[in-house]
Short mmCIF file of C-alpha atoms in Angstrom, two decimals:
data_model
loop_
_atom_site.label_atom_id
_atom_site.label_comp_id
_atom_site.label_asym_id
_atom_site.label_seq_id
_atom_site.Cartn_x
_atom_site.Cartn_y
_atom_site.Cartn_z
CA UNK A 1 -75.73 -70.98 58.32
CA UNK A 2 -72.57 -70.03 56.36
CA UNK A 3 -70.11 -71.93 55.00
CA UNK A 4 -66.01 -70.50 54.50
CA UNK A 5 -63.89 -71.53 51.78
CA UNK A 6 -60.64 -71.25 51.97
CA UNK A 7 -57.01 -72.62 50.16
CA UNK A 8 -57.32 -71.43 46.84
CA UNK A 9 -53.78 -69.57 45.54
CA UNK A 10 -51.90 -69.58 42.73
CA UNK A 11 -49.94 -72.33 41.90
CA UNK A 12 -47.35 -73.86 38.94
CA UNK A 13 -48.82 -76.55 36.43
CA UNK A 14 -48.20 -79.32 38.47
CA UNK A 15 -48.54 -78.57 41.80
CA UNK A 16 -51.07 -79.11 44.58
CA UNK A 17 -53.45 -77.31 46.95
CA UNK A 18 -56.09 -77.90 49.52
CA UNK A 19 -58.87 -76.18 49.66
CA UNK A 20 -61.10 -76.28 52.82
CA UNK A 21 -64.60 -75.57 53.63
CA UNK A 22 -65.58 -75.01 57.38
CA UNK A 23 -69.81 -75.63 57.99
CA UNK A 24 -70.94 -73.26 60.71
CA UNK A 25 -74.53 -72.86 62.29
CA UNK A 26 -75.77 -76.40 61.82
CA UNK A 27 -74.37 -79.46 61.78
CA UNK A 28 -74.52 -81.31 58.54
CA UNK A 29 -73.68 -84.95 59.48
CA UNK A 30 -76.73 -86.21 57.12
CA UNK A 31 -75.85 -83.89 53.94
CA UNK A 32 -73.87 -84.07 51.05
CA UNK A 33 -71.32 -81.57 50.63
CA UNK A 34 -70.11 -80.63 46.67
CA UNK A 35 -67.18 -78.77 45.37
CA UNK A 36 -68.17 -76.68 42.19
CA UNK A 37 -66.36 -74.61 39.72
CA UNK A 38 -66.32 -71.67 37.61
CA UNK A 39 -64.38 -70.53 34.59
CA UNK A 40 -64.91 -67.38 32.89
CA UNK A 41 -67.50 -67.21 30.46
CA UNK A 42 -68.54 -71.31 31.20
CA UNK A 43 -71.04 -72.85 33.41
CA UNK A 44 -70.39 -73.59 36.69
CA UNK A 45 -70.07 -77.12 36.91
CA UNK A 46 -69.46 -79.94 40.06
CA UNK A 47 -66.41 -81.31 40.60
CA UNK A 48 -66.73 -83.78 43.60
CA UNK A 49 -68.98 -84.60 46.04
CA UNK A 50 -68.79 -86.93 49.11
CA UNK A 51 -72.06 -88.07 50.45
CA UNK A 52 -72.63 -88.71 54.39
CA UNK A 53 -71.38 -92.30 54.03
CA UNK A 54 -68.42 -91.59 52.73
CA UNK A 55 -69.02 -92.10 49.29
CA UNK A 56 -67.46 -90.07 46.79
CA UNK A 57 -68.30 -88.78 43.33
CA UNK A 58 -66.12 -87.25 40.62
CA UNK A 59 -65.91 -85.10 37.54
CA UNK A 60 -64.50 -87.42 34.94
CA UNK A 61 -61.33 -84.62 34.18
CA UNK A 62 -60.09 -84.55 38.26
CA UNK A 63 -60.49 -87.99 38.52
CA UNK A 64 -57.19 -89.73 39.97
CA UNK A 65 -55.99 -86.09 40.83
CA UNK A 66 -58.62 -84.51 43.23
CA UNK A 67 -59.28 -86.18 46.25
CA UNK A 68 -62.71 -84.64 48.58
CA UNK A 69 -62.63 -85.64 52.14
CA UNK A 70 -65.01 -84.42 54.96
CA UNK A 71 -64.80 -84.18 58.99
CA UNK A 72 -67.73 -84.34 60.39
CA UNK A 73 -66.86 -83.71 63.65
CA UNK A 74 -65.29 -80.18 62.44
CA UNK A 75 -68.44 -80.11 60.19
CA UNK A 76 -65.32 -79.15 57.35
CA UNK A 77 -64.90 -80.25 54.06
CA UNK A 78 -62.03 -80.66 51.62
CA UNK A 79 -60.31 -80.48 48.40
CA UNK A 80 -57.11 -82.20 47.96
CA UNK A 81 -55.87 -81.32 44.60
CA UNK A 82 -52.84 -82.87 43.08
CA UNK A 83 -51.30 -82.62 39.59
CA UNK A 84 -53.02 -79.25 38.81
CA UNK A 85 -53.75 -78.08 35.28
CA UNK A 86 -54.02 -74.65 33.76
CA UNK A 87 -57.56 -75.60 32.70
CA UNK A 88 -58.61 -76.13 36.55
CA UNK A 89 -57.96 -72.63 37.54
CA UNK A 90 -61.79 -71.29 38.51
CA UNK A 91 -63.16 -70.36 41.05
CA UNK A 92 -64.20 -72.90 43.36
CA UNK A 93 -67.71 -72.92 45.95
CA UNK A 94 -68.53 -75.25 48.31
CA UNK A 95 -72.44 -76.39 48.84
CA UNK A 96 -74.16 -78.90 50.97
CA UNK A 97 -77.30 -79.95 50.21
CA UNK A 98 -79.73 -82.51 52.24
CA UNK A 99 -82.64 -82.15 54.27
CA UNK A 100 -83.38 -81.31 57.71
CA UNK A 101 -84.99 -83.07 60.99
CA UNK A 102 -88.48 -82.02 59.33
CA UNK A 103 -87.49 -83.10 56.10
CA UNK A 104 -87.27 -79.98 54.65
CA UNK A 105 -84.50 -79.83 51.91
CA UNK A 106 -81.58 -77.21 52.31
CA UNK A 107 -78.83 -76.37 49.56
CA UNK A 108 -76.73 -73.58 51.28
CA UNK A 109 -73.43 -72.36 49.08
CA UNK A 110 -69.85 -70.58 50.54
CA UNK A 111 -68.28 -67.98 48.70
CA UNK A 112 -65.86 -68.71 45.96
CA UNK A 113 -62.00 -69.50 46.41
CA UNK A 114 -59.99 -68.61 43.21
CA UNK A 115 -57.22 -71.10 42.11
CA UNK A 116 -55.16 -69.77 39.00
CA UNK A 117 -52.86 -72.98 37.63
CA UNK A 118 -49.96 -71.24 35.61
CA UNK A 119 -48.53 -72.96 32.76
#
């Protein structure tokens, strides 16, 4: 299983990105994917998550601004962030979590994508 993330840049206070998160190896129709992040020197803390229904859950600071979306036919997730701040650069990761057709829970985790907000 391995997950890709992909998007993150450098972009003005302000701006926008997408960040994207392609699933490979499994499908993960019944799992909950997450979008995490990671400032120097703090904890790495979740940002949004969108479970297999469609419902959504967000960190109260991106609220209005980020917007997570997922494809389950192209087993990809996304990050639609508008209206970026200098605090949101981190580096972002990608997880989905759930459990499998023997009910054994998974968490598997992509690789970070940086996004630096400048001021």
């Amino acid at each position: 299983v391995q997950l890709q993330a992909s998007g993150g840049g450098l972009v003005q206070a302000g701006g926008s990105l997408r960040l994207s998160c392609a699933a490979s190896g499994s499908t993960f129709g019944t799992g909950t994917f997450g979008w995490h992040r990671q400032a120097p020197g703090k904890q790495r803390e979740l940002v949004a998550a969108i479970a297999s229904g469609g419902g959504t859950h967000y960190e109260h600071s991106v609220t209005g601004r980020f917007t997570i979306s997922r494809d389950n036919a192209k087993n990809t997730v996304y990050l639609q962030m508008n209206s970026l701040k200098p605090e949101d650069t981190a580096a972002y990761y990608c997880n989905v979590r759930g459990t499998d057709r023997w009910r054994r829970p998974y968490d598997y985790w992509g690789q970070g994508t940086q996004v630096t907000v400048s001021s």
